[in-house]
Amino acid sequence: MSPFPFPAQGYLVGGAVRDLMLGKRPKDLDFVVPNPEEAARDLAHRLGGSIFPLDEKRRFWRVVAPGTTYDYAPMPQGLEVDLLRRDFTLNALAVNEQGLVLGLPIARYDLEHRLLRAIRKANLWEDPLRSLRAVRITLTAGLRLEPHTEGWIYEHAQYLRESGALPAWERVGEELSQILRHPAAAVGFLRLERAGLLEVYLPELAAGIGVEQHGAHHLDVWRHSLEVLAQLTLLRPDAHLALRWAALLHDVAKPQTRQWSPEKGRYTFYGHDALGAEQARQILNRLRQPSEVVAEAVRLVRLHMQHPPQGGRELRRFLHRRREALPELIWLQLADMTGILGYRERVEELREQLQAIESLAEGTPSPKPLLDGREVMRLLGLEPGPKVGEALAALLEAQAIGEVQSRTEAASFLRDAFGEDKGRMS
């Protein structure tokens, strides 16, 4: 039963038991033992892992070893009674080294039928995060919600929305990120919507439900966002978290920017990219996402309507100006276009075109400036300040598109663009 070290007189409890019985290898192991500190120190000595207290007063200890985290808590007075206080039957399991399993009898039925069942409605509602965690577990463990549990979760979602008694946003952000990292992330967010939880935690996305777009778009704003996320995970299974957030949030501002254009005979969404970038920043900061994830996702949302030109100097200019966003921007745009009915028949053509652009971006390094700041100041007679930075940026772009290839050409370019030669190059 045990592919890992078992503490003496200890029980493995919770989701790790569930995962083992479902044939999965858990990365986080929770044990209850008579002496948590002693068990943790013994394991750390055997594995060479690091050890630290999670809560010394409550005697919670953790050992971090390569590939696995081991948590130790004190053995409760009545383990079986303690299990009944947990959230779901499949999390209310305990097993010792000899393979003795403790838990509710119905848990075996739930395992066989891959059902996630709340032990009691009160247990589910005890922690405001549990309804969201339930949806995440169904996705990551390949389970279905038991019907009564599904109803309780929907009721809980309405209560959370009306009361505002939400869990800490750090916890919400971690659960949503786990859903987003999953290969079937779009399915997970669709389940959030059906459970009533999308409106609780991501009301900005829920605002897109039923907002029709017409034209080439065959789906409303919300369903299109899900489709783009689904396409991205198919096109780029290794897509990182920021790119996945960008796919989900790229059209978040469309409900606020939708206007009917009689001339065009369709809705327009002018400015949804810029407004959407600001909304994405607010959402991701609220969810306490890492600053680098926020910055990259916001950049991608802001740029997602700026498609690369076909070739020549303008393509090189695009690559120079958007280098920080590449190749992720290209893959977001491909997923976006693939999610539009009118473009689906061109998927392979678009994929080849954008992969060629990606290769060009990777094979065209950023040029090194032919002149430095001091030379630019002498050449143009400038004092230190923003104008020097503007001149250097313009020179780098001219080099990137092939307009300037030597120091002499660089000097001539700057004189033409920024004024007469008031200084002298050495």
mmCIF file of C-alpha atoms in Angstrom, residues 3-347:
data_model
loop_
_atom_site.group_PDB
_atom_site.id
_atom_site.type_symbol
_atom_site.label_atom_id
_atom_site.label_comp_id
_atom_site.label_asym_id
_atom_site.label_seq_id
_atom_site.Cartn_x
_atom_site.Cartn_y
_atom_site.Cartn_z
ATOM 1 C CA PRO A 3 5.186 3.754 -1.686
ATOM 2 C CA PHE A 4 6.521 6.236 0.915
ATOM 3 C CA PRO A 5 7.794 6.185 4.534
ATOM 4 C CA PHE A 6 5.005 5.633 7.061
ATOM 5 C CA PRO A 7 5.442 6.984 10.605
ATOM 6 C CA ALA A 8 5.070 4.524 13.472
ATOM 7 C CA GLN A 9 1.478 4.342 14.767
ATOM 8 C CA GLY A 10 0.473 6.945 12.201
ATOM 9 C CA TYR A 11 -2.379 7.255 9.716
ATOM 10 C CA LEU A 12 -2.327 8.840 6.300
ATOM 11 C CA VAL A 13 -5.467 10.983 6.035
ATOM 12 C CA GLY A 14 -7.451 13.141 3.630
ATOM 13 C CA GLY A 15 -7.026 13.697 -0.082
ATOM 14 C CA ALA A 16 -3.820 11.675 -0.337
ATOM 15 C CA VAL A 17 -5.742 8.505 0.572
ATOM 16 C CA ARG A 18 -8.387 9.399 -2.001
ATOM 17 C CA ASP A 19 -5.768 9.911 -4.703
ATOM 18 C CA LEU A 20 -4.014 6.628 -3.900
ATOM 19 C CA MET A 21 -7.288 4.724 -4.118
ATOM 20 C CA LEU A 22 -8.028 6.424 -7.442
ATOM 21 C CA GLY A 23 -4.647 5.278 -8.752
ATOM 22 C CA LYS A 24 -2.923 8.666 -8.502
ATOM 23 C CA ARG A 25 0.402 9.475 -6.857
ATOM 24 C CA PRO A 26 -0.128 12.272 -4.289
ATOM 25 C CA LYS A 27 2.543 14.958 -3.895
ATOM 26 C CA ASP A 28 1.290 16.212 -0.530
ATOM 27 C CA LEU A 29 0.895 13.709 2.309
ATOM 28 C CA ASP A 30 -0.946 14.423 5.568
ATOM 29 C CA PHE A 31 -0.337 12.175 8.573
ATOM 30 C CA VAL A 32 -1.801 12.116 12.059
ATOM 31 C CA VAL A 33 0.638 10.687 14.616
ATOM 32 C CA PRO A 34 1.053 10.551 18.410
ATOM 33 C CA ASN A 35 4.164 12.793 18.312
ATOM 34 C CA PRO A 36 4.282 15.014 15.191
ATOM 35 C CA GLU A 37 7.644 16.670 15.890
ATOM 36 C CA GLU A 38 9.384 13.357 16.559
ATOM 37 C CA ALA A 39 7.905 11.775 13.417
ATOM 38 C CA ALA A 40 8.860 14.793 11.297
ATOM 39 C CA ARG A 41 12.438 14.876 12.588
ATOM 40 C CA ASP A 42 12.836 11.138 12.023
ATOM 41 C CA LEU A 43 11.639 11.425 8.411
ATOM 42 C CA ALA A 44 13.776 14.494 7.690
ATOM 43 C CA HIS A 45 16.824 12.605 8.984
ATOM 44 C CA ARG A 46 16.058 9.573 6.803
ATOM 45 C CA LEU A 47 15.292 11.522 3.608
ATOM 46 C CA GLY A 48 17.583 14.484 4.086
ATOM 47 C CA GLY A 49 14.631 16.841 3.803
ATOM 48 C CA SER A 50 14.083 20.202 5.460
ATOM 49 C CA ILE A 51 11.830 20.470 8.513
ATOM 50 C CA PHE A 52 9.947 23.377 10.077
ATOM 51 C CA PRO A 53 6.883 23.934 12.272
ATOM 52 C CA LEU A 54 3.645 25.026 10.602
ATOM 53 C CA ASP A 55 2.095 25.815 13.980
ATOM 54 C CA GLU A 56 4.169 24.955 17.053
ATOM 55 C CA LYS A 57 1.324 25.680 19.456
ATOM 56 C CA ARG A 58 -0.979 23.214 17.676
ATOM 57 C CA ARG A 59 1.966 20.833 17.014
ATOM 58 C CA PHE A 60 1.754 20.903 13.213
ATOM 59 C CA TRP A 61 5.045 20.100 11.439
ATOM 60 C CA ARG A 62 6.156 19.864 7.815
ATOM 61 C CA VAL A 63 8.965 18.049 6.017
ATOM 62 C CA VAL A 64 9.861 19.058 2.465
ATOM 63 C CA ALA A 65 11.692 16.345 0.530
ATOM 64 C CA PRO A 66 12.383 16.065 -3.219
ATOM 65 C CA GLY A 67 9.024 15.748 -4.987
ATOM 66 C CA THR A 68 6.875 15.388 -1.852
ATOM 67 C CA THR A 69 5.679 17.427 1.118
ATOM 68 C CA TYR A 70 4.887 15.605 4.383
ATOM 69 C CA ASP A 71 2.644 17.265 6.983
ATOM 70 C CA TYR A 72 2.253 15.901 10.511
ATOM 71 C CA ALA A 73 -0.551 16.692 12.950
ATOM 72 C CA PRO A 74 -1.386 15.239 16.380
ATOM 73 C CA MET A 75 -3.547 12.120 16.484
ATOM 74 C CA PRO A 76 -7.061 13.192 17.573
ATOM 75 C CA GLN A 77 -8.698 11.490 20.550
ATOM 76 C CA GLY A 78 -11.260 9.838 18.307
ATOM 77 C CA LEU A 79 -9.922 9.531 14.767
ATOM 78 C CA GLU A 80 -13.138 8.174 13.277
ATOM 79 C CA VAL A 81 -15.162 10.981 14.867
ATOM 80 C CA ASP A 82 -12.622 13.497 13.566
ATOM 81 C CA LEU A 83 -13.022 12.127 10.033
ATOM 82 C CA LEU A 84 -16.753 12.881 10.188
ATOM 83 C CA ARG A 85 -15.951 16.579 10.600
ATOM 84 C CA ARG A 86 -14.267 16.715 7.181
ATOM 85 C CA ASP A 87 -15.804 17.993 3.962
ATOM 86 C CA PHE A 88 -16.286 15.010 1.608
ATOM 87 C CA THR A 89 -16.532 11.259 2.068
ATOM 88 C CA LEU A 90 -13.480 10.709 -0.143
ATOM 89 C CA ASN A 91 -11.469 13.111 2.017
ATOM 90 C CA ALA A 92 -12.678 11.471 5.235
ATOM 91 C CA LEU A 93 -10.441 8.434 4.825
ATOM 92 C CA ALA A 94 -7.497 7.242 6.892
ATOM 93 C CA VAL A 95 -5.152 4.334 6.299
ATOM 94 C CA ASN A 96 -2.280 2.914 8.341
ATOM 95 C CA GLU A 97 0.838 1.098 7.185
ATOM 96 C CA GLN A 98 -0.901 -2.287 7.429
ATOM 97 C CA GLY A 99 -3.620 -1.113 5.012
ATOM 98 C CA LEU A 100 -6.426 -0.699 7.566
ATOM 99 C CA VAL A 101 -8.814 1.874 6.106
ATOM 100 C CA LEU A 102 -11.084 4.003 8.283
ATOM 101 C CA GLY A 103 -13.962 6.050 6.883
ATOM 102 C CA LEU A 104 -17.657 6.091 6.066
ATOM 103 C CA PRO A 105 -18.955 2.867 4.462
ATOM 104 C CA ILE A 106 -20.446 4.874 1.578
ATOM 105 C CA ALA A 107 -16.964 6.082 0.644
ATOM 106 C CA ARG A 108 -16.293 2.761 -1.094
ATOM 107 C CA TYR A 109 -19.403 3.253 -3.256
ATOM 108 C CA ASP A 110 -18.294 6.804 -4.030
ATOM 109 C CA LEU A 111 -14.844 5.562 -5.036
ATOM 110 C CA GLU A 112 -16.278 2.925 -7.355
ATOM 111 C CA HIS A 113 -18.650 5.433 -8.979
ATOM 112 C CA ARG A 114 -16.184 8.345 -8.841
ATOM 113 C CA LEU A 115 -18.557 10.566 -6.883
ATOM 114 C CA LEU A 116 -17.681 13.541 -4.713
ATOM 115 C CA ARG A 117 -20.188 13.583 -1.853
ATOM 116 C CA ALA A 118 -20.323 16.068 1.027
ATOM 117 C CA ILE A 119 -20.595 14.347 4.404
ATOM 118 C CA ARG A 120 -23.199 16.860 5.541
ATOM 119 C CA LYS A 121 -24.493 20.196 4.286
ATOM 120 C CA ALA A 122 -23.195 21.821 7.474
ATOM 121 C CA ASN A 123 -19.702 20.424 6.811
ATOM 122 C CA LEU A 124 -19.730 21.880 3.305
ATOM 123 C CA TRP A 125 -20.780 25.310 4.531
ATOM 124 C CA GLU A 126 -18.402 25.359 7.499
ATOM 125 C CA ASP A 127 -15.522 26.662 5.376
ATOM 126 C CA PRO A 128 -16.568 29.148 2.643
ATOM 127 C CA LEU A 129 -13.888 27.745 0.316
ATOM 128 C CA ARG A 130 -15.250 24.195 0.284
ATOM 129 C CA SER A 131 -17.765 24.710 -2.528
ATOM 130 C CA LEU A 132 -15.017 26.062 -4.795
ATOM 131 C CA ARG A 133 -12.665 23.287 -3.705
ATOM 132 C CA ALA A 134 -15.346 20.740 -4.597
ATOM 133 C CA VAL A 135 -15.461 21.952 -8.195
ATOM 134 C CA ARG A 136 -11.670 21.904 -8.386
ATOM 135 C CA ILE A 137 -11.476 18.352 -6.983
ATOM 136 C CA THR A 138 -14.020 17.029 -9.494
ATOM 137 C CA LEU A 139 -11.758 18.332 -12.257
ATOM 138 C CA THR A 140 -8.356 17.309 -10.918
ATOM 139 C CA ALA A 141 -9.461 13.908 -9.565
ATOM 140 C CA GLY A 142 -11.848 13.042 -12.408
ATOM 141 C CA LEU A 143 -15.002 12.887 -10.258
ATOM 142 C CA ARG A 144 -18.674 13.844 -10.554
ATOM 143 C CA LEU A 145 -20.659 15.750 -7.958
ATOM 144 C CA GLU A 146 -23.218 13.658 -6.097
ATOM 145 C CA PRO A 147 -26.660 15.260 -6.794
ATOM 146 C CA HIS A 148 -27.423 16.411 -3.231
ATOM 147 C CA THR A 149 -23.922 17.855 -2.936
ATOM 148 C CA GLU A 150 -24.371 19.690 -6.234
ATOM 149 C CA GLY A 151 -27.553 21.286 -4.893
ATOM 150 C CA TRP A 152 -25.881 22.296 -1.632
ATOM 151 C CA ILE A 153 -23.018 23.908 -3.544
ATOM 152 C CA TYR A 154 -25.445 25.950 -5.646
ATOM 153 C CA GLU A 155 -27.244 27.087 -2.475
ATOM 154 C CA HIS A 156 -23.899 27.945 -0.917
ATOM 155 C CA ALA A 157 -22.936 30.026 -3.959
ATOM 156 C CA GLN A 158 -26.120 32.095 -3.594
ATOM 157 C CA TYR A 159 -25.391 32.569 0.106
ATOM 158 C CA LEU A 160 -21.818 33.684 -0.578
ATOM 159 C CA ARG A 161 -22.959 36.163 -3.202
ATOM 160 C CA GLU A 162 -25.637 37.679 -0.971
ATOM 161 C CA SER A 163 -23.690 37.689 2.293
ATOM 162 C CA GLY A 164 -20.229 38.560 1.002
ATOM 163 C CA ALA A 165 -18.788 36.095 3.560
ATOM 164 C CA LEU A 166 -16.020 35.000 1.202
ATOM 165 C CA PRO A 167 -12.835 33.075 1.970
ATOM 166 C CA ALA A 168 -9.445 34.799 1.839
ATOM 167 C CA TRP A 169 -8.626 35.801 -1.728
ATOM 168 C CA GLU A 170 -5.241 34.050 -1.534
ATOM 169 C CA ARG A 171 -7.081 30.753 -1.081
ATOM 170 C CA VAL A 172 -9.503 31.531 -3.897
ATOM 171 C CA GLY A 173 -6.644 32.440 -6.223
ATOM 172 C CA GLU A 174 -4.839 29.177 -5.493
ATOM 173 C CA GLU A 175 -7.935 27.077 -6.244
ATOM 174 C CA LEU A 176 -8.648 28.958 -9.487
ATOM 175 C CA SER A 177 -5.003 28.647 -10.541
ATOM 176 C CA GLN A 178 -5.140 24.886 -10.013
ATOM 177 C CA ILE A 179 -8.201 24.731 -12.258
ATOM 178 C CA LEU A 180 -6.506 26.936 -14.846
ATOM 179 C CA ARG A 181 -3.369 24.753 -14.943
ATOM 180 C CA HIS A 182 -5.417 21.625 -15.697
ATOM 181 C CA PRO A 183 -5.533 20.334 -19.309
ATOM 182 C CA ALA A 184 -9.348 20.642 -19.195
ATOM 183 C CA ALA A 185 -9.316 24.103 -17.606
ATOM 184 C CA ALA A 186 -12.244 25.305 -19.726
ATOM 185 C CA VAL A 187 -14.384 22.451 -18.401
ATOM 186 C CA GLY A 188 -13.488 23.484 -14.858
ATOM 187 C CA PHE A 189 -14.596 27.080 -15.400
ATOM 188 C CA LEU A 190 -17.796 25.906 -17.080
ATOM 189 C CA ARG A 191 -18.499 23.865 -13.943
ATOM 190 C CA LEU A 192 -17.884 26.979 -11.841
ATOM 191 C CA GLU A 193 -20.519 28.798 -13.872
ATOM 192 C CA ARG A 194 -23.057 25.985 -13.520
ATOM 193 C CA ALA A 195 -22.422 25.830 -9.773
ATOM 194 C CA GLY A 196 -23.162 29.550 -9.447
ATOM 195 C CA LEU A 197 -19.602 30.265 -8.321
ATOM 196 C CA LEU A 198 -18.395 32.216 -11.355
ATOM 197 C CA GLU A 199 -20.577 35.159 -10.327
ATOM 198 C CA VAL A 200 -19.177 34.925 -6.789
ATOM 199 C CA TYR A 201 -15.466 34.943 -7.589
ATOM 200 C CA LEU A 202 -15.225 36.288 -11.158
ATOM 201 C CA PRO A 203 -18.300 38.504 -11.679
ATOM 202 C CA GLU A 204 -16.497 40.380 -14.459
ATOM 203 C CA LEU A 205 -16.481 37.182 -16.536
ATOM 204 C CA ALA A 206 -20.038 36.287 -15.543
ATOM 205 C CA ALA A 207 -21.098 39.641 -17.042
ATOM 206 C CA GLY A 208 -20.282 38.169 -20.473
ATOM 207 C CA ILE A 209 -22.912 35.417 -20.202
ATOM 208 C CA GLY A 210 -25.534 36.019 -22.894
ATOM 209 C CA VAL A 211 -23.697 39.015 -24.394
ATOM 210 C CA GLU A 212 -23.993 38.266 -28.116
ATOM 211 C CA GLN A 213 -21.295 39.404 -30.549
ATOM 212 C CA HIS A 214 -22.619 38.407 -34.005
ATOM 213 C CA GLY A 215 -20.400 38.739 -37.059
ATOM 214 C CA ALA A 216 -17.814 35.954 -37.188
ATOM 215 C CA HIS A 217 -18.433 35.177 -33.517
ATOM 216 C CA HIS A 218 -20.929 32.360 -33.037
ATOM 217 C CA LEU A 219 -20.702 32.361 -29.230
ATOM 218 C CA ASP A 220 -21.515 34.902 -26.551
ATOM 219 C CA VAL A 221 -18.606 36.665 -24.848
ATOM 220 C CA TRP A 222 -18.348 34.170 -21.979
ATOM 221 C CA ARG A 223 -18.561 31.028 -24.124
ATOM 222 C CA HIS A 224 -16.028 32.494 -26.551
ATOM 223 C CA SER A 225 -13.590 33.080 -23.669
ATOM 224 C CA LEU A 226 -13.995 29.447 -22.626
ATOM 225 C CA GLU A 227 -13.477 28.320 -26.218
ATOM 226 C CA VAL A 228 -10.257 30.346 -26.505
ATOM 227 C CA LEU A 229 -8.980 28.810 -23.260
ATOM 228 C CA ALA A 230 -9.866 25.333 -24.562
ATOM 229 C CA GLN A 231 -8.110 25.999 -27.878
ATOM 230 C CA LEU A 232 -5.022 27.320 -26.104
ATOM 231 C CA THR A 233 -4.687 24.194 -23.961
ATOM 232 C CA LEU A 234 -4.947 22.084 -27.128
ATOM 233 C CA LEU A 235 -2.478 24.173 -29.131
ATOM 234 C CA ARG A 236 -0.033 24.705 -26.273
ATOM 235 C CA PRO A 237 -0.479 22.092 -23.523
ATOM 236 C CA ASP A 238 2.570 23.599 -21.786
ATOM 237 C CA ALA A 239 1.117 27.140 -21.771
ATOM 238 C CA HIS A 240 2.113 28.842 -18.535
ATOM 239 C CA LEU A 241 -0.258 30.418 -16.034
ATOM 240 C CA ALA A 242 -0.079 34.018 -17.290
ATOM 241 C CA LEU A 243 -0.952 32.968 -20.841
ATOM 242 C CA ARG A 244 -3.881 30.897 -19.567
ATOM 243 C CA TRP A 245 -5.176 33.854 -17.530
ATOM 244 C CA ALA A 246 -4.848 36.053 -20.622
ATOM 245 C CA ALA A 247 -6.879 33.594 -22.695
ATOM 246 C CA LEU A 248 -9.647 33.575 -20.096
ATOM 247 C CA LEU A 249 -9.645 37.356 -19.563
ATOM 248 C CA HIS A 250 -8.803 38.730 -23.019
ATOM 249 C CA ASP A 251 -12.390 39.868 -23.745
ATOM 250 C CA VAL A 252 -13.416 40.663 -20.165
ATOM 251 C CA ALA A 253 -14.286 44.290 -21.038
ATOM 252 C CA LYS A 254 -16.497 43.502 -24.033
ATOM 253 C CA PRO A 255 -19.778 43.825 -22.066
ATOM 254 C CA GLN A 256 -18.818 47.400 -21.079
ATOM 255 C CA THR A 257 -17.652 48.436 -24.572
ATOM 256 C CA ARG A 258 -20.368 46.857 -26.748
ATOM 257 C CA GLN A 259 -22.128 49.319 -29.063
ATOM 258 C CA TRP A 260 -24.384 48.744 -32.046
ATOM 259 C CA SER A 261 -23.059 50.193 -35.298
ATOM 260 C CA PRO A 262 -25.823 50.810 -37.886
ATOM 261 C CA GLU A 263 -23.157 51.465 -40.532
ATOM 262 C CA LYS A 264 -21.465 48.114 -39.948
ATOM 263 C CA GLY A 265 -24.672 46.263 -39.102
ATOM 264 C CA ARG A 266 -23.061 44.624 -36.091
ATOM 265 C CA TYR A 267 -21.794 45.263 -32.572
ATOM 266 C CA THR A 268 -18.424 46.912 -32.017
ATOM 267 C CA PHE A 269 -16.175 46.647 -28.968
ATOM 268 C CA TYR A 270 -13.747 49.518 -29.432
ATOM 269 C CA GLY A 271 -11.266 49.864 -26.593
ATOM 270 C CA HIS A 272 -12.054 46.507 -24.992
ATOM 271 C CA ASP A 273 -8.365 45.580 -25.130
ATOM 272 C CA ALA A 274 -7.168 48.610 -23.122
ATOM 273 C CA LEU A 275 -10.063 48.545 -20.648
ATOM 274 C CA GLY A 276 -9.753 44.759 -20.404
ATOM 275 C CA ALA A 277 -6.081 45.051 -19.455
ATOM 276 C CA GLU A 278 -6.993 47.268 -16.501
ATOM 277 C CA GLN A 279 -9.800 44.927 -15.442
ATOM 278 C CA ALA A 280 -7.449 41.953 -15.736
ATOM 279 C CA ARG A 281 -4.973 43.745 -13.470
ATOM 280 C CA GLN A 282 -7.682 44.357 -10.853
ATOM 281 C CA ILE A 283 -8.920 40.755 -11.011
ATOM 282 C CA LEU A 284 -5.485 39.149 -10.756
ATOM 283 C CA ASN A 285 -4.389 41.465 -7.958
ATOM 284 C CA ARG A 286 -7.592 40.627 -6.102
ATOM 285 C CA LEU A 287 -6.757 36.938 -6.494
ATOM 286 C CA ARG A 288 -3.256 37.620 -5.126
ATOM 287 C CA GLN A 289 -1.530 36.242 -8.210
ATOM 288 C CA PRO A 290 2.275 36.629 -8.419
ATOM 289 C CA SER A 291 3.349 40.036 -9.729
ATOM 290 C CA GLU A 292 5.110 38.537 -12.749
ATOM 291 C CA VAL A 293 1.949 36.615 -13.706
ATOM 292 C CA VAL A 294 -0.145 39.785 -13.381
ATOM 293 C CA ALA A 295 2.269 41.861 -15.477
ATOM 294 C CA GLU A 296 2.479 39.339 -18.312
ATOM 295 C CA ALA A 297 -1.237 38.540 -18.435
ATOM 296 C CA VAL A 298 -2.122 42.255 -18.458
ATOM 297 C CA ARG A 299 0.370 42.896 -21.269
ATOM 298 C CA LEU A 300 -1.116 40.084 -23.362
ATOM 299 C CA VAL A 301 -4.697 41.276 -22.843
ATOM 300 C CA ARG A 302 -3.698 44.828 -23.813
ATOM 301 C CA LEU A 303 -1.943 43.664 -27.012
ATOM 302 C CA HIS A 304 -4.197 40.820 -28.128
ATOM 303 C CA MET A 305 -5.794 42.868 -30.947
ATOM 304 C CA GLN A 306 -2.426 43.925 -32.390
ATOM 305 C CA HIS A 307 -1.805 41.256 -35.017
ATOM 306 C CA PRO A 308 1.537 40.938 -36.819
ATOM 307 C CA PRO A 309 1.853 42.282 -40.388
ATOM 308 C CA GLN A 310 2.525 39.853 -43.223
ATOM 309 C CA GLY A 311 6.220 40.616 -43.646
ATOM 310 C CA GLY A 312 8.949 43.101 -44.478
ATOM 311 C CA ARG A 313 9.965 46.052 -42.361
ATOM 312 C CA GLU A 314 6.611 46.362 -40.636
ATOM 313 C CA LEU A 315 6.836 42.782 -39.387
ATOM 314 C CA ARG A 316 10.326 43.452 -38.034
ATOM 315 C CA ARG A 317 9.039 46.639 -36.409
ATOM 316 C CA PHE A 318 6.230 44.613 -34.808
ATOM 317 C CA LEU A 319 8.704 42.023 -33.527
ATOM 318 C CA HIS A 320 10.934 44.747 -32.091
ATOM 319 C CA ARG A 321 8.104 46.565 -30.322
ATOM 320 C CA ARG A 322 6.363 43.446 -29.026
ATOM 321 C CA ARG A 323 9.375 41.258 -28.256
ATOM 322 C CA GLU A 324 8.608 41.062 -24.521
ATOM 323 C CA ALA A 325 5.172 39.619 -25.317
ATOM 324 C CA LEU A 326 6.403 37.013 -27.809
ATOM 325 C CA PRO A 327 5.819 34.191 -28.514
ATOM 326 C CA GLU A 328 2.913 34.122 -26.032
ATOM 327 C CA LEU A 329 1.018 36.891 -27.853
ATOM 328 C CA ILE A 330 1.131 34.899 -31.084
ATOM 329 C CA TRP A 331 -0.288 31.790 -29.427
ATOM 330 C CA LEU A 332 -3.025 33.799 -27.708
ATOM 331 C CA GLN A 333 -4.025 35.287 -31.063
ATOM 332 C CA LEU A 334 -4.034 31.863 -32.706
ATOM 333 C CA ALA A 335 -6.266 30.476 -29.944
ATOM 334 C CA ASP A 336 -8.518 33.542 -30.256
ATOM 335 C CA MET A 337 -8.898 33.152 -34.022
ATOM 336 C CA THR A 338 -9.386 29.396 -33.716
ATOM 337 C CA GLY A 339 -12.243 30.112 -31.299
ATOM 338 C CA ILE A 340 -14.088 32.112 -33.980
ATOM 339 C CA LEU A 341 -16.230 30.049 -36.346
ATOM 340 C CA GLY A 342 -15.241 32.037 -39.427
ATOM 341 C CA TYR A 343 -11.557 31.198 -38.958
ATOM 342 C CA ARG A 344 -11.756 27.525 -38.021
ATOM 343 C CA GLU A 345 -11.246 26.233 -41.549
ATOM 344 C CA ARG A 346 -7.984 28.229 -41.643
ATOM 345 C CA VAL A 347 -6.541 26.727 -38.461
#
